[in-house]
PDB file of C-alpha atoms in Angstrom:
ATOM      1  CA  MET A 163      15.744  -5.213 -14.068  1.00  0.00           C
ATOM      2  CA  SER A 164      13.626  -2.301 -15.210  1.00  0.00           C
ATOM      3  CA  ASN A 165      15.135   0.324 -17.491  1.00  0.00           C
ATOM      4  CA  VAL A 166      13.278   3.107 -15.658  1.00  0.00           C
ATOM      5  CA  ASN A 167      13.959   4.768 -12.329  1.00  0.00           C
ATOM      6  CA  ILE A 168      11.729   2.908  -9.887  1.00  0.00           C
ATOM      7  CA  ILE A 169       9.722   4.767  -7.263  1.00  0.00           C
ATOM      8  CA  ALA A 170       8.027   2.074  -5.182  1.00  0.00           C
ATOM      9  CA  ASN A 171       5.206   2.019  -2.667  1.00  0.00           C
ATOM     10  CA  HIS A 172       4.684  -0.139   0.407  1.00  0.00           C
ATOM     11  CA  ALA A 173       7.833  -0.596   2.483  1.00  0.00           C
ATOM     12  CA  HIS A 174       7.279  -1.361   6.173  1.00  0.00           C
ATOM     13  CA  VAL A 175      10.033  -0.060   8.442  1.00  0.00           C
ATOM     14  CA  PHE A 176      10.659  -0.882  12.098  1.00  0.00           C
ATOM     15  CA  PRO A 177      13.079  -0.126  14.908  1.00  0.00           C
ATOM     16  CA  LYS A 178      16.059  -2.466  14.935  1.00  0.00           C
ATOM     17  CA  SER A 179      14.914  -3.801  18.310  1.00  0.00           C
ATOM     18  CA  PHE A 180      11.624  -4.939  16.758  1.00  0.00           C
ATOM     19  CA  ARG A 181      12.882  -6.307  13.456  1.00  0.00           C
ATOM     20  CA  GLU A 182      16.575  -6.190  12.625  1.00  0.00           C
ATOM     21  CA  ASP A 183      16.069  -6.647   8.871  1.00  0.00           C
ATOM     22  CA  GLY A 184      13.343  -4.000   8.723  1.00  0.00           C
ATOM     23  CA  THR A 185      15.266  -0.837   9.463  1.00  0.00           C
ATOM     24  CA  VAL A 186      15.548   2.234   7.266  1.00  0.00           C
ATOM     25  CA  ASP A 187      19.177   1.342   6.536  1.00  0.00           C
ATOM     26  CA  SER A 188      18.156  -2.182   5.475  1.00  0.00           C
ATOM     27  CA  LEU A 189      15.508  -0.723   3.188  1.00  0.00           C
ATOM     28  CA  LYS A 190      18.039   1.606   1.545  1.00  0.00           C
ATOM     29  CA  ALA A 191      20.404  -1.328   1.003  1.00  0.00           C
ATOM     30  CA  LEU A 192      17.634  -3.270  -0.753  1.00  0.00           C
ATOM     31  CA  MET A 193      16.809  -0.226  -2.861  1.00  0.00           C
ATOM     32  CA  ASP A 194      20.438   0.066  -3.929  1.00  0.00           C
ATOM     33  CA  GLU A 195      20.623  -3.598  -4.875  1.00  0.00           C
ATOM     34  CA  CYS A 196      17.358  -3.519  -6.840  1.00  0.00           C
ATOM     35  CA  GLY A 197      17.808  -0.191  -8.616  1.00  0.00           C
ATOM     36  CA  ILE A 198      15.055   1.648  -6.761  1.00  0.00           C
ATOM     37  CA  LEU A 199      15.363   5.427  -6.698  1.00  0.00           C
ATOM     38  CA  LYS A 200      12.751   6.281  -4.067  1.00  0.00           C
ATOM     39  CA  ALA A 201      10.264   4.416  -1.890  1.00  0.00           C
ATOM     40  CA  VAL A 202       7.320   5.024   0.407  1.00  0.00           C
ATOM     41  CA  ALA A 203       8.092   3.956   3.983  1.00  0.00           C
ATOM     42  CA  PHE A 204       5.149   2.932   6.178  1.00  0.00           C
ATOM     43  CA  ALA A 205       5.159   3.711   9.896  1.00  0.00           C
ATOM     44  CA  PRO A 206       4.767   0.698  12.203  1.00  0.00           C
ATOM     45  CA  PHE A 207       1.686   0.315  14.372  1.00  0.00           C
ATOM     46  CA  SER A 208       1.356   1.522  17.949  1.00  0.00           C
ATOM     47  CA  ASP A 209       1.747  -2.000  19.352  1.00  0.00           C
ATOM     48  CA  MET A 210       5.211  -2.108  17.792  1.00  0.00           C
ATOM     49  CA  VAL A 211       6.650   1.269  18.790  1.00  0.00           C
ATOM     50  CA  GLU A 212       5.504   4.208  20.905  1.00  0.00           C
ATOM     51  CA  ASN A 213       4.352   7.208  18.859  1.00  0.00           C
ATOM     52  CA  PRO A 214       4.974   5.467  15.504  1.00  0.00           C
ATOM     53  CA  ASN A 215       4.383   8.529  13.349  1.00  0.00           C
ATOM     54  CA  ARG A 216       6.835  10.679  15.287  1.00  0.00           C
ATOM     55  CA  TRP A 217       9.294   7.791  15.310  1.00  0.00           C
ATOM     56  CA  LEU A 218       9.092   7.527  11.524  1.00  0.00           C
ATOM     57  CA  ALA A 219       9.440  11.283  11.088  1.00  0.00           C
ATOM     58  CA  ALA A 220      12.665  11.184  13.097  1.00  0.00           C
ATOM     59  CA  GLU A 221      13.953   8.182  11.125  1.00  0.00           C
ATOM     60  CA  LEU A 222      13.277   9.905   7.791  1.00  0.00           C
ATOM     61  CA  ASN A 223      14.782  13.242   8.767  1.00  0.00           C
ATOM     62  CA  GLY A 224      17.234  14.086   6.005  1.00  0.00           C
ATOM     63  CA  GLU A 225      16.343  11.021   3.912  1.00  0.00           C
ATOM     64  CA  ASP A 226      15.596  12.382   0.447  1.00  0.00           C
ATOM     65  CA  ARG A 227      14.934   8.913  -1.032  1.00  0.00           C
ATOM     66  CA  LEU A 228      12.152   7.956   1.378  1.00  0.00           C
ATOM     67  CA  LEU A 229       8.612   9.319   1.706  1.00  0.00           C
ATOM     68  CA  GLY A 230       6.587   8.675   4.848  1.00  0.00           C
ATOM     69  CA  PHE A 231       3.092   7.270   5.323  1.00  0.00           C
ATOM     70  CA  GLY A 232       1.627   7.405   8.820  1.00  0.00           C
ATOM     71  CA  THR A 233      -0.661   5.082  10.756  1.00  0.00           C
ATOM     72  CA  VAL A 234      -3.763   5.611  12.873  1.00  0.00           C
ATOM     73  CA  ASP A 235      -4.414   4.055  16.290  1.00  0.00           C
ATOM     74  CA  PHE A 236      -8.078   3.017  16.189  1.00  0.00           C
ATOM     75  CA  SER A 237      -8.110   2.267  19.924  1.00  0.00           C
ATOM     76  CA  LYS A 238      -8.052   6.021  20.564  1.00  0.00           C
ATOM     77  CA  GLU A 239     -10.822   8.567  20.065  1.00  0.00           C
ATOM     78  CA  ASN A 240      -8.759  11.421  18.582  1.00  0.00           C
ATOM     79  CA  ILE A 241      -8.941  10.115  15.027  1.00  0.00           C
ATOM     80  CA  LYS A 242      -9.004  13.469  13.247  1.00  0.00           C
ATOM     81  CA  ASP A 243      -6.168  14.788  15.405  1.00  0.00           C
ATOM     82  CA  GLN A 244      -4.055  11.776  14.423  1.00  0.00           C
ATOM     83  CA  VAL A 245      -4.702  12.385  10.727  1.00  0.00           C
ATOM     84  CA  ASN A 246      -3.877  16.065  11.175  1.00  0.00           C
ATOM     85  CA  GLU A 247      -0.588  15.137  12.844  1.00  0.00           C
ATOM     86  CA  ILE A 248       0.284  12.780   9.979  1.00  0.00           C
ATOM     87  CA  PHE A 249      -0.190  15.672   7.582  1.00  0.00           C
ATOM     88  CA  ALA A 250       1.720  18.107   9.822  1.00  0.00           C
ATOM     89  CA  LEU A 251       4.684  15.722   9.942  1.00  0.00           C
ATOM     90  CA  GLY A 252       4.955  16.044   6.178  1.00  0.00           C
ATOM     91  CA  PHE A 253       3.764  12.530   5.359  1.00  0.00           C
ATOM     92  CA  ARG A 254       2.044  11.943   2.023  1.00  0.00           C
ATOM     93  CA  GLY A 255      -0.456   9.268   3.054  1.00  0.00           C
ATOM     94  CA  ILE A 256      -1.695   6.684   5.539  1.00  0.00           C
ATOM     95  CA  LYS A 257      -1.225   2.928   5.722  1.00  0.00           C
ATOM     96  CA  LEU A 258      -4.422   1.086   6.701  1.00  0.00           C
ATOM     97  CA  HIS A 259      -4.576  -2.609   7.562  1.00  0.00           C
ATOM     98  CA  PRO A 260      -8.141  -3.430   8.682  1.00  0.00           C
ATOM     99  CA  ALA A 261      -7.384  -7.080   9.407  1.00  0.00           C
ATOM    100  CA  TYR A 262      -4.318  -6.394  11.564  1.00  0.00           C
ATOM    101  CA  GLN A 263      -5.831  -3.310  13.170  1.00  0.00           C
ATOM    102  CA  LYS A 264      -9.193  -5.059  13.547  1.00  0.00           C
ATOM    103  CA  PHE A 265     -11.470  -2.289  12.343  1.00  0.00           C
ATOM    104  CA  SER A 266     -14.328  -2.384   9.887  1.00  0.00           C
ATOM    105  CA  LEU A 267     -13.782  -0.572   6.609  1.00  0.00           C
ATOM    106  CA  VAL A 268     -17.178   1.081   7.041  1.00  0.00           C
ATOM    107  CA  SER A 269     -16.994   1.885  10.767  1.00  0.00           C
ATOM    108  CA  GLU A 270     -17.557   5.371  12.139  1.00  0.00           C
ATOM    109  CA  LYS A 271     -13.890   5.810  13.074  1.00  0.00           C
ATOM    110  CA  ALA A 272     -12.763   4.635   9.653  1.00  0.00           C
ATOM    111  CA  PHE A 273     -15.058   7.190   8.027  1.00  0.00           C
ATOM    112  CA  GLU A 274     -13.460   9.881  10.198  1.00  0.00           C
ATOM    113  CA  VAL A 275     -10.077   8.891   8.788  1.00  0.00           C
ATOM    114  CA  TYR A 276     -11.345   8.934   5.217  1.00  0.00           C
ATOM    115  CA  GLY A 277     -13.065  12.296   5.584  1.00  0.00           C
ATOM    116  CA  GLN A 278     -10.064  14.046   7.098  1.00  0.00           C
ATOM    117  CA  ALA A 279      -7.629  12.419   4.675  1.00  0.00           C
ATOM    118  CA  GLU A 280      -9.815  13.581   1.795  1.00  0.00           C
ATOM    119  CA  LYS A 281      -9.733  17.162   3.093  1.00  0.00           C
ATOM    120  CA  LEU A 282      -5.952  17.096   3.459  1.00  0.00           C
ATOM    121  CA  GLY A 283      -5.253  15.327   0.174  1.00  0.00           C
ATOM    122  CA  LEU A 284      -3.586  12.299   1.753  1.00  0.00           C
ATOM    123  CA  LEU A 285      -3.322   9.049  -0.206  1.00  0.00           C
ATOM    124  CA  LEU A 286      -4.544   5.915   1.591  1.00  0.00           C
ATOM    125  CA  SER A 287      -2.998   2.477   1.074  1.00  0.00           C
ATOM    126  CA  PHE A 288      -5.282  -0.376   2.134  1.00  0.00           C
ATOM    127  CA  HIS A 289      -4.044  -3.923   2.650  1.00  0.00           C
ATOM    128  CA  THR A 290      -6.562  -6.181   0.885  1.00  0.00           C
ATOM    129  CA  GLY A 291      -6.960  -9.919   0.424  1.00  0.00           C
ATOM    130  CA  ILE A 292      -6.800 -12.719   2.960  1.00  0.00           C
ATOM    131  CA  HIS A 293      -5.147 -11.561   6.192  1.00  0.00           C
ATOM    132  CA  TRP A 294      -6.580 -14.028   8.728  1.00  0.00           C
ATOM    133  CA  HIS A 295      -9.267 -11.909  10.341  1.00  0.00           C
ATOM    134  CA  ARG A 296     -13.055 -11.773  10.066  1.00  0.00           C
ATOM    135  CA  ILE A 297     -13.576 -11.143   6.353  1.00  0.00           C
ATOM    136  CA  GLN A 298     -16.763  -9.158   6.932  1.00  0.00           C
ATOM    137  CA  ASP A 299     -14.653  -6.340   8.397  1.00  0.00           C
ATOM    138  CA  TYR A 300     -12.426  -5.987   5.331  1.00  0.00           C
ATOM    139  CA  ASN A 301     -14.476  -7.485   2.505  1.00  0.00           C
ATOM    140  CA  VAL A 302     -12.893  -6.104  -0.643  1.00  0.00           C
ATOM    141  CA  ILE A 303     -16.209  -4.962  -2.110  1.00  0.00           C
ATOM    142  CA  LEU A 304     -16.568  -2.499   0.799  1.00  0.00           C
ATOM    143  CA  HIS A 305     -13.954  -0.315  -0.859  1.00  0.00           C
ATOM    144  CA  ASP A 306     -16.692   0.644  -3.290  1.00  0.00           C
ATOM    145  CA  GLU A 307     -18.596   2.147  -0.344  1.00  0.00           C
ATOM    146  CA  ILE A 308     -15.528   4.181   0.572  1.00  0.00           C
ATOM    147  CA  ALA A 309     -15.227   5.492  -2.981  1.00  0.00           C
ATOM    148  CA  TYR A 310     -18.971   6.239  -3.089  1.00  0.00           C
ATOM    149  CA  HIS A 311     -19.013   8.292   0.118  1.00  0.00           C
ATOM    150  CA  PHE A 312     -15.659  10.064  -0.400  1.00  0.00           C
ATOM    151  CA  LYS A 313     -15.582  10.976  -4.039  1.00  0.00           C
ATOM    152  CA  ASN A 314     -12.285  12.891  -3.941  1.00  0.00           C
ATOM    153  CA  LEU A 315     -10.393  10.433  -1.737  1.00  0.00           C
ATOM    154  CA  LYS A 316      -7.657   8.578  -3.582  1.00  0.00           C
ATOM    155  CA  PHE A 317      -6.545   5.161  -2.357  1.00  0.00           C
ATOM    156  CA  THR A 318      -4.608   2.082  -3.380  1.00  0.00           C
ATOM    157  CA  MET A 319      -5.829  -1.485  -2.983  1.00  0.00           C
ATOM    158  CA  GLU A 320      -2.650  -3.353  -2.095  1.00  0.00           C
ATOM    159  CA  HIS A 321      -2.431  -6.972  -3.321  1.00  0.00           C
ATOM    160  CA  VAL A 322      -5.481  -6.196  -5.538  1.00  0.00           C
ATOM    161  CA  GLY A 323      -7.673  -8.483  -3.442  1.00  0.00           C
ATOM    162  CA  GLY A 324      -5.237 -11.359  -3.755  1.00  0.00           C
ATOM    163  CA  TYR A 325      -6.038 -14.744  -5.246  1.00  0.00           C
ATOM    164  CA  ALA A 326      -9.461 -15.046  -3.575  1.00  0.00           C
ATOM    165  CA  TYR A 327     -10.844 -11.561  -4.153  1.00  0.00           C
ATOM    166  CA  PHE A 328      -9.143 -10.382  -7.324  1.00  0.00           C
ATOM    167  CA  ASP A 329     -12.403 -10.211  -9.278  1.00  0.00           C
ATOM    168  CA  GLN A 330     -14.086  -8.086  -6.606  1.00  0.00           C
ATOM    169  CA  ALA A 331     -11.090  -5.759  -6.446  1.00  0.00           C
ATOM    170  CA  VAL A 332     -11.170  -5.326 -10.218  1.00  0.00           C
ATOM    171  CA  GLY A 333     -14.891  -4.556  -9.946  1.00  0.00           C
ATOM    172  CA  VAL A 334     -14.212  -1.773  -7.455  1.00  0.00           C
ATOM    173  CA  LEU A 335     -11.346  -0.428  -9.574  1.00  0.00           C
ATOM    174  CA  CYS A 336     -13.423  -0.409 -12.753  1.00  0.00           C
ATOM    175  CA  ASN A 337     -16.369   1.197 -10.948  1.00  0.00           C
ATOM    176  CA  ASN A 338     -14.256   4.040  -9.536  1.00  0.00           C
ATOM    177  CA  PRO A 339     -11.729   5.003 -12.213  1.00  0.00           C
ATOM    178  CA  LYS A 340     -10.811   8.448 -10.868  1.00  0.00           C
ATOM    179  CA  THR A 341      -9.851   7.602  -7.298  1.00  0.00           C
ATOM    180  CA  THR A 342      -8.801   3.943  -6.964  1.00  0.00           C
ATOM    181  CA  PHE A 343      -5.451   2.354  -7.787  1.00  0.00           C
ATOM    182  CA  ALA A 344      -4.054  -1.186  -7.844  1.00  0.00           C
ATOM    183  CA  GLY A 345      -1.084  -1.930  -5.590  1.00  0.00           C
ATOM    184  CA  LEU A 346       1.050  -4.581  -7.292  1.00  0.00           C
ATOM    185  CA  THR A 347       2.593  -5.723  -4.046  1.00  0.00           C
ATOM    186  CA  SER A 348       3.486  -9.334  -3.069  1.00  0.00           C
ATOM    187  CA  VAL A 349       1.472 -10.688  -5.996  1.00  0.00           C
ATOM    188  CA  PHE A 350       4.352 -12.271  -7.930  1.00  0.00           C
ATOM    189  CA  ASP A 351       5.387 -15.281  -5.832  1.00  0.00           C
ATOM    190  CA  TRP A 352       3.354 -18.486  -6.213  1.00  0.00           C
ATOM    191  CA  GLU A 353       4.983 -20.112  -3.163  1.00  0.00           C
ATOM    192  CA  MET A 354       5.691 -17.486  -0.506  1.00  0.00           C
ATOM    193  CA  ASN A 355       2.723 -15.207  -1.267  1.00  0.00           C
ATOM    194  CA  LYS A 356       0.304 -17.851  -2.499  1.00  0.00           C
ATOM    195  CA  PHE A 357      -2.779 -16.179  -0.977  1.00  0.00           C
ATOM    196  CA  TRP A 358      -2.116 -13.001  -2.959  1.00  0.00           C
ATOM    197  CA  TYR A 359      -0.506 -14.489  -6.059  1.00  0.00           C
ATOM    198  CA  LEU A 360      -1.699 -13.151  -9.405  1.00  0.00           C
ATOM    199  CA  ASN A 361      -0.505 -15.013 -12.467  1.00  0.00           C
ATOM    200  CA  GLU A 362       0.611 -13.255 -15.628  1.00  0.00           C
ATOM    201  CA  ASN A 363      -2.815 -13.526 -17.254  1.00  0.00           C
ATOM    202  CA  ARG A 364      -4.450 -11.799 -14.295  1.00  0.00           C
ATOM    203  CA  LEU A 365      -1.815  -9.068 -14.314  1.00  0.00           C
ATOM    204  CA  LYS A 366      -2.328  -8.534 -18.050  1.00  0.00           C
ATOM    205  CA  ASP A 367      -6.123  -8.509 -17.589  1.00  0.00           C
ATOM    206  CA  LEU A 368      -5.812  -5.941 -14.797  1.00  0.00           C
ATOM    207  CA  ILE A 369      -3.620  -3.616 -16.842  1.00  0.00           C
ATOM    208  CA  HIS A 370      -5.904  -4.025 -19.868  1.00  0.00           C
ATOM    209  CA  LEU A 371      -9.013  -3.208 -17.818  1.00  0.00           C
ATOM    210  CA  ILE A 372      -7.844  -0.238 -15.743  1.00  0.00           C
ATOM    211  CA  GLY A 373      -4.662   0.895 -17.496  1.00  0.00           C
ATOM    212  CA  ALA A 374      -1.055   0.940 -16.382  1.00  0.00           C
ATOM    213  CA  GLU A 375      -1.552   4.507 -15.172  1.00  0.00           C
ATOM    214  CA  ARG A 376      -3.578   3.103 -12.254  1.00  0.00           C
ATOM    215  CA  CYS A 377      -1.115   0.389 -11.233  1.00  0.00           C
ATOM    216  CA  ILE A 378       1.654   0.910  -8.664  1.00  0.00           C
ATOM    217  CA  PHE A 379       4.590  -1.375  -7.917  1.00  0.00           C
ATOM    218  CA  GLY A 380       5.095  -2.085  -4.215  1.00  0.00           C
ATOM    219  CA  LEU A 381       7.879  -3.724  -2.219  1.00  0.00           C
ATOM    220  CA  ASP A 382       6.326  -5.223   0.921  1.00  0.00           C
ATOM    221  CA  PHE A 383       9.733  -4.811   2.540  1.00  0.00           C
ATOM    222  CA  PRO A 384      11.042  -6.510   4.697  1.00  0.00           C
ATOM    223  CA  TYR A 385       8.716  -9.455   4.017  1.00  0.00           C
ATOM    224  CA  ASN A 386      10.139  -9.554   0.491  1.00  0.00           C
ATOM    225  CA  ASP A 387      13.921  -9.517   0.301  1.00  0.00           C
ATOM    226  CA  ALA A 388      16.045  -8.287  -2.608  1.00  0.00           C
ATOM    227  CA  GLU A 389      15.663 -11.521  -4.584  1.00  0.00           C
ATOM    228  CA  LYS A 390      11.868 -11.469  -4.258  1.00  0.00           C
ATOM    229  CA  THR A 391      11.858  -7.813  -5.243  1.00  0.00           C
ATOM    230  CA  LYS A 392      13.977  -8.474  -8.321  1.00  0.00           C
ATOM    231  CA  HIS A 393      11.628 -11.311  -9.251  1.00  0.00           C
ATOM    232  CA  GLY A 394       8.603  -8.998  -9.095  1.00  0.00           C
ATOM    233  CA  ILE A 395      10.365  -6.451 -11.283  1.00  0.00           C
ATOM    234  CA  ALA A 396      11.274  -9.190 -13.761  1.00  0.00           C
ATOM    235  CA  VAL A 397       7.688 -10.465 -13.913  1.00  0.00           C
ATOM    236  CA  LEU A 398       6.391  -7.012 -14.790  1.00  0.00           C
ATOM    237  CA  ASN A 399       9.150  -6.502 -17.338  1.00  0.00           C
ATOM    238  CA  GLY A 400       8.180  -9.821 -18.924  1.00  0.00           C
ATOM    239  CA  LEU A 401       4.548  -8.922 -19.575  1.00  0.00           C
ATOM    240  CA  GLY A 402       5.268  -7.304 -22.936  1.00  0.00           C
ATOM    241  CA  LEU A 403       4.351  -3.815 -21.740  1.00  0.00           C
ATOM    242  CA  THR A 404       5.387  -0.655 -23.541  1.00  0.00           C
ATOM    243  CA  ASP A 405       8.060   1.574 -22.027  1.00  0.00           C
ATOM    244  CA  GLU A 406       5.350   4.098 -21.201  1.00  0.00           C
ATOM    245  CA  GLN A 407       3.291   1.486 -19.343  1.00  0.00           C
ATOM    246  CA  LYS A 408       6.313   0.320 -17.356  1.00  0.00           C
ATOM    247  CA  GLN A 409       7.196   3.906 -16.524  1.00  0.00           C
ATOM    248  CA  MET A 410       3.742   4.428 -15.010  1.00  0.00           C
ATOM    249  CA  ILE A 411       3.769   1.210 -12.969  1.00  0.00           C
ATOM    250  CA  PHE A 412       7.320   1.669 -11.727  1.00  0.00           C
ATOM    251  CA  GLY A 413       6.880   5.213 -10.503  1.00  0.00           C
ATOM    252  CA  GLY A 414       4.989   7.541 -12.800  1.00  0.00           C
ATOM    253  CA  THR A 415       1.615   6.941 -11.200  1.00  0.00           C
ATOM    254  CA  LEU A 416       2.932   7.250  -7.652  1.00  0.00           C
ATOM    255  CA  THR A 417       4.897  10.376  -8.556  1.00  0.00           C
ATOM    256  CA  HIS A 418       1.704  11.979  -9.812  1.00  0.00           C
ATOM    257  CA  LEU A 419      -0.393  10.927  -6.803  1.00  0.00           C
ATOM    258  CA  LEU A 420       2.143  12.154  -4.259  1.00  0.00           C
ATOM    259  CA  ASP A 421       3.113  15.251  -6.242  1.00  0.00           C
ATOM    260  CA  ILE A 422       6.844  14.528  -6.113  1.00  0.00           C
TER     261      ILE A 422
END
């Protein structure tokens, strides 16, 4: 286990009726078992629960260990209003999954999200890497276009492009050092997460190239259980990093980005 207080990104939460092991209570139990102080909880999508952002706000009411990220319904036209509501609910960012949501990273609606999020200071977390949808819509290199057009918008690239697009993700990260961050989420398991797996050499290369201060540990709860989470923590602890580097990856960077 890490010897620092972990503040983790990227936990999906759901109503019990949708996924029994994905509730807020289940997430807190995993956090307790794995020594995680705080975590970012992602709202589900609108095909999973009605009014997902309001649902998450109600679930997190009084939860001082969990920080909310909202979602946007791209089937609707009121994109800016949705982003404004996410901010008004007190959420710190937005979860974006172009493959699941089936939108292009450079579409007009997506640019509306980016522009309004930039104005409001919201952090975006993009799912990257193979997710079984038309790759042209979420080609990792397109994140460079986002960074180019929205120069003050900060975002994480979750899974860091995965096995297939790691090099492109690193290219985007190196090209945009002030606004882009690497989400070390579901990249530690060679079997279960083989499409996103990054071996120790790749992890060391990434940290060497962009710095630990731009890397963020993520859970991918409930898809990763407590044992998988502990394994990811152990992998990072086994890289020979300094205490300062581990502190940044395990919470320092996220704390700074979310101003907590």
